[in-house]
C-alpha cells in the first residue's frame, strides 16, 4: 500500500483505531515525539492507556521550563510507562556557548536556528534513526506554516512517514478530548502558553495573537519553525 491508500484507510478510523492500524501495518519502528503540550499529551495518553508498542520520546534541550519537567514526571507517575529522552551532543553545545555565548539565539534568525539545530535537530535525527512512522501533534490551525499538514505524509527530510492524528482538529476539540480523558496538562497552558518550547525562546501570548506568537517572539512571523518540521 502507498501513502494515499494508508491515509484513506486511516481517515475512516478514530484515533485509537488509527494507532492500532499503524502498529499492525508498521510493526517495527513507530515513535511518537512529545514536548508535553496538550496535543502530545493527548496522543501519549492513547498510546499508554492501550499499551501500544509505540516508543514515546522527548528532546531534552537543556533549556526547558521546570514546569515541563514536572509534567514529564507526572506523566510517568500516571501511566507507569517509559518516555525516552534524547539530548544534544555535549561537544557541540560546549562549542556553541564558548564561541557565541549563552544567548546568541537572540541576535539573528541564523544564530537561533544554529542553536535549534544543535539542541533539537541533531537529537531528533538520533531519535528517528531506523523509524518507519513518526507520530506528532501537529495541527493545521497552529500556524500559517502548518496549514499544509496532512493526516499521513511522506517526510523526505527523515525518510519516513509522518502521522498527525490531530491534523484537522481545532484547539477546542483537542481541549474537549483532553478534559474527557483527564490527561496530565502542562501548567503553563493555563498561564497563556499554548505552545511550549525552550524557556528563553517561549513566552505567553496575548488575546487574539497567533497560537505560535509566543515562540521566538522577537522574530518575523514567517520564521516560527526550528527545523524539526519542514514541508
Tab-separated table of C-alpha atoms in Angstrom:
chain	number	residue	atom	x	y	z
A	1	UNK	CA	0.000	0.000	0.000
A	2	UNK	CA	1.162	3.539	-0.718
A	3	UNK	CA	0.754	6.663	1.404
A	4	UNK	CA	-2.584	7.605	-0.150
A	5	UNK	CA	-4.036	4.125	0.427
A	6	UNK	CA	-2.915	4.092	4.066
A	7	UNK	CA	-4.238	7.623	4.540
A	8	UNK	CA	-7.607	6.698	3.036
A	9	UNK	CA	-7.903	3.738	5.414
A	10	UNK	CA	-6.836	5.804	8.430
A	11	UNK	CA	-9.366	8.565	7.763
A	12	UNK	CA	-12.207	6.125	8.465
A	13	UNK	CA	-10.921	5.327	11.984
A	14	UNK	CA	-10.889	7.073	15.349
A	15	UNK	CA	-7.566	7.996	16.941
A	16	UNK	CA	-7.141	4.763	18.924
A	17	UNK	CA	-8.025	2.654	15.888
A	18	UNK	CA	-5.571	4.695	13.826
A	19	UNK	CA	-2.750	3.957	16.265
A	20	UNK	CA	-3.663	0.271	16.274
A	21	UNK	CA	-3.672	0.315	12.461
A	22	UNK	CA	-0.155	1.709	12.417
A	23	UNK	CA	1.049	-0.972	14.817
A	24	UNK	CA	-0.458	-3.644	12.573
A	25	UNK	CA	0.971	-2.304	9.316
A	26	UNK	CA	4.294	-0.953	10.603
A	27	UNK	CA	5.344	-3.394	13.328
A	28	UNK	CA	8.901	-2.110	13.520
A	29	UNK	CA	9.902	1.436	14.340
A	30	UNK	CA	6.899	3.580	15.289
A	31	UNK	CA	7.800	6.514	17.517
A	32	UNK	CA	5.850	9.435	18.968
A	33	UNK	CA	7.577	12.679	19.899
A	34	UNK	CA	6.341	14.753	22.824
A	35	UNK	CA	7.133	18.196	24.175
A	36	UNK	CA	4.374	17.675	26.781
A	37	UNK	CA	1.945	20.179	25.275
A	38	UNK	CA	-1.760	19.337	25.216
A	39	UNK	CA	-1.715	17.721	21.752
A	40	UNK	CA	1.243	15.482	22.557
A	41	UNK	CA	-0.198	14.599	25.952
A	42	UNK	CA	-3.473	13.526	24.372
A	43	UNK	CA	-1.728	11.245	21.867
A	44	UNK	CA	0.561	9.865	24.582
A	45	UNK	CA	-2.499	9.089	26.703
A	46	UNK	CA	-3.995	6.902	23.982
A	47	UNK	CA	-0.689	5.109	23.373
A	48	UNK	CA	-0.060	4.370	27.040
A	49	UNK	CA	-3.647	3.607	28.035
A	50	UNK	CA	-3.927	1.000	25.282
A	51	UNK	CA	-0.450	-0.464	25.907
A	52	UNK	CA	0.566	0.070	22.303
A	53	UNK	CA	4.142	-0.854	21.304
A	54	UNK	CA	4.999	2.698	20.263
A	55	UNK	CA	8.028	4.455	21.744
A	56	UNK	CA	7.268	7.892	23.171
A	57	UNK	CA	10.314	10.145	23.245
A	58	UNK	CA	11.219	13.722	24.058
A	59	UNK	CA	14.080	16.098	23.256
A	60	UNK	CA	15.704	17.460	26.390
A	61	UNK	CA	17.413	20.561	25.013
A	62	UNK	CA	18.866	21.620	28.355
A	63	UNK	CA	16.808	24.841	28.281
A	64	UNK	CA	13.336	23.553	29.180
A	65	UNK	CA	10.916	25.034	31.712
A	66	UNK	CA	10.813	23.404	35.137
A	67	UNK	CA	7.064	23.028	34.524
A	68	UNK	CA	7.917	20.823	31.544
A	69	UNK	CA	9.952	18.509	33.746
A	70	UNK	CA	7.091	18.465	36.269
A	71	UNK	CA	4.649	17.454	33.505
A	72	UNK	CA	7.074	14.800	32.318
A	73	UNK	CA	7.339	13.361	35.817
A	74	UNK	CA	3.576	13.485	36.398
A	75	UNK	CA	3.042	11.603	33.118
A	76	UNK	CA	5.459	8.864	34.202
A	77	UNK	CA	3.652	8.587	37.536
A	78	UNK	CA	0.217	8.411	35.905
A	79	UNK	CA	0.930	5.715	33.336
A	80	UNK	CA	3.971	3.899	34.739
A	81	UNK	CA	5.445	3.853	31.244
A	82	UNK	CA	8.770	4.931	29.781
A	83	UNK	CA	9.472	8.178	27.911
A	84	UNK	CA	12.860	8.106	26.213
A	85	UNK	CA	14.943	11.296	26.414
A	86	UNK	CA	17.348	12.357	23.680
A	87	UNK	CA	19.985	15.018	24.335
A	88	UNK	CA	22.077	17.393	22.195
A	89	UNK	CA	25.725	16.427	21.674
A	90	UNK	CA	27.790	17.804	24.555
A	91	UNK	CA	30.742	18.904	22.456
A	92	UNK	CA	28.514	20.850	20.057
A	93	UNK	CA	26.777	22.657	22.929
A	94	UNK	CA	30.100	23.482	24.581
A	95	UNK	CA	31.489	24.807	21.288
A	96	UNK	CA	28.395	26.948	20.680
A	97	UNK	CA	28.496	28.546	24.113
A	98	UNK	CA	32.262	29.051	24.018
A	99	UNK	CA	32.151	30.799	20.637
A	100	UNK	CA	28.770	32.557	20.758
A	101	UNK	CA	27.789	32.802	24.425
A	102	UNK	CA	24.579	31.565	26.084
A	103	UNK	CA	22.134	33.956	24.352
A	104	UNK	CA	23.333	34.022	20.740
A	105	UNK	CA	19.888	32.925	19.512
A	106	UNK	CA	18.526	36.429	20.174
A	107	UNK	CA	21.000	38.018	17.744
A	108	UNK	CA	19.683	36.713	14.410
A	109	UNK	CA	17.485	34.069	12.818
A	110	UNK	CA	20.613	32.272	11.637
A	111	UNK	CA	22.061	32.182	15.152
A	112	UNK	CA	18.765	30.967	16.573
A	113	UNK	CA	18.438	28.212	14.001
A	114	UNK	CA	22.011	27.152	14.702
A	115	UNK	CA	21.080	26.704	18.358
A	116	UNK	CA	17.905	24.829	17.421
A	117	UNK	CA	19.888	22.572	15.124
A	118	UNK	CA	22.249	21.525	17.893
A	119	UNK	CA	19.681	21.254	20.673
A	120	UNK	CA	16.761	19.841	18.674
A	121	UNK	CA	17.510	18.647	15.157
A	122	UNK	CA	20.587	16.551	15.909
A	123	UNK	CA	18.874	14.719	18.821
A	124	UNK	CA	15.778	14.194	16.645
A	125	UNK	CA	17.904	12.646	13.916
A	126	UNK	CA	19.211	10.207	16.503
A	127	UNK	CA	15.730	9.508	17.851
A	128	UNK	CA	14.262	8.792	14.408
A	129	UNK	CA	17.085	6.608	13.138
A	130	UNK	CA	15.546	3.394	11.773
A	131	UNK	CA	11.989	4.624	12.362
A	132	UNK	CA	9.198	3.841	9.906
A	133	UNK	CA	6.494	6.164	11.269
A	134	UNK	CA	6.893	9.358	13.295
A	135	UNK	CA	3.778	10.462	15.215
A	136	UNK	CA	3.456	14.164	16.022
A	137	UNK	CA	0.841	16.512	17.467
A	138	UNK	CA	0.888	18.984	14.569
A	139	UNK	CA	-2.397	20.648	13.639
A	140	UNK	CA	-3.262	22.763	10.615
A	141	UNK	CA	-4.553	25.727	12.617
A	142	UNK	CA	-1.467	26.024	14.835
A	143	UNK	CA	0.195	28.430	12.410
A	144	UNK	CA	0.243	29.629	8.812
A	145	UNK	CA	3.259	27.413	8.156
A	146	UNK	CA	1.334	24.307	9.243
A	147	UNK	CA	-1.769	24.690	7.069
A	148	UNK	CA	-0.456	22.001	4.712
A	149	UNK	CA	-0.191	19.349	7.448
A	150	UNK	CA	-1.945	16.109	6.476
A	151	UNK	CA	-3.044	13.015	8.378
A	152	UNK	CA	-0.267	10.930	6.828
A	153	UNK	CA	2.521	12.192	4.612
A	154	UNK	CA	5.987	11.247	3.462
A	155	UNK	CA	8.773	13.150	5.203
A	156	UNK	CA	11.752	13.383	2.867
A	157	UNK	CA	13.942	15.025	5.493
A	158	UNK	CA	13.893	11.950	7.748
A	159	UNK	CA	12.883	9.381	5.106
A	160	UNK	CA	9.834	8.071	6.914
A	161	UNK	CA	6.081	8.510	7.162
A	162	UNK	CA	4.781	11.278	9.395
A	163	UNK	CA	1.441	10.697	11.098
A	164	UNK	CA	-0.528	13.608	12.574
A	165	UNK	CA	-3.755	12.236	14.105
A	166	UNK	CA	-4.911	15.713	15.199
A	167	UNK	CA	-4.136	17.353	11.851
A	168	UNK	CA	-7.623	18.783	11.265
A	169	UNK	CA	-8.703	19.141	14.903
A	170	UNK	CA	-9.461	22.576	16.318
A	171	UNK	CA	-7.904	23.595	19.611
A	172	UNK	CA	-11.354	23.398	21.212
A	173	UNK	CA	-11.735	19.801	20.028
A	174	UNK	CA	-8.327	18.924	21.495
A	175	UNK	CA	-9.208	20.645	24.773
A	176	UNK	CA	-12.561	18.858	24.996
A	177	UNK	CA	-10.945	15.470	24.370
A	178	UNK	CA	-8.211	16.206	26.900
A	179	UNK	CA	-10.808	17.056	29.542
A	180	UNK	CA	-12.840	13.943	28.717
A	181	UNK	CA	-9.771	11.730	29.110
A	182	UNK	CA	-8.468	13.621	32.154
A	183	UNK	CA	-4.961	13.874	30.727
A	184	UNK	CA	-1.991	15.378	32.538
A	185	UNK	CA	-1.871	19.029	31.441
A	186	UNK	CA	1.192	21.249	31.281
A	187	UNK	CA	0.650	24.004	33.894
A	188	UNK	CA	1.872	26.739	31.540
A	189	UNK	CA	-1.176	26.224	29.313
A	190	UNK	CA	-3.296	27.914	31.991
A	191	UNK	CA	-0.859	30.848	32.025
A	192	UNK	CA	-1.227	31.755	28.359
A	193	UNK	CA	1.298	29.385	26.779
A	194	UNK	CA	-0.476	27.416	24.001
A	195	UNK	CA	2.889	26.396	22.510
A	196	UNK	CA	5.745	25.426	24.812
A	197	UNK	CA	9.402	25.030	23.879
A	198	UNK	CA	12.677	26.148	25.416
A	199	UNK	CA	12.354	28.622	28.276
A	200	UNK	CA	14.401	31.511	26.742
A	201	UNK	CA	12.502	31.270	23.465
A	202	UNK	CA	8.899	30.964	24.680
A	203	UNK	CA	6.512	33.490	26.223
A	204	UNK	CA	2.795	33.701	26.912
A	205	UNK	CA	0.631	35.144	24.138
A	206	UNK	CA	-1.856	37.996	24.282
A	207	UNK	CA	-5.571	37.609	23.430
A	208	UNK	CA	-6.009	37.445	19.661
A	209	UNK	CA	-2.405	36.559	18.921
A	210	UNK	CA	-1.446	33.581	16.765
A	211	UNK	CA	-1.009	30.318	18.679
A	212	UNK	CA	2.732	30.329	17.976
A	213	UNK	CA	3.264	34.053	18.534
A	214	UNK	CA	4.989	33.244	21.807
A	215	UNK	CA	7.687	31.194	20.073
A	216	UNK	CA	10.745	33.268	19.096
A	217	UNK	CA	8.568	36.348	19.542
A	218	UNK	CA	11.389	38.741	18.585
A	219	UNK	CA	11.451	37.361	15.032
A	220	UNK	CA	9.237	37.846	11.997
A	221	UNK	CA	6.128	35.640	11.934
A	222	UNK	CA	7.470	33.798	8.879
A	223	UNK	CA	10.255	32.195	10.924
A	224	UNK	CA	8.224	30.287	13.514
A	225	UNK	CA	9.835	26.885	12.963
A	226	UNK	CA	13.045	25.419	14.333
A	227	UNK	CA	13.990	22.850	11.710
A	228	UNK	CA	12.201	19.836	13.192
A	229	UNK	CA	9.271	20.129	10.804
A	230	UNK	CA	9.998	21.066	7.197
A	231	UNK	CA	7.469	20.896	4.375
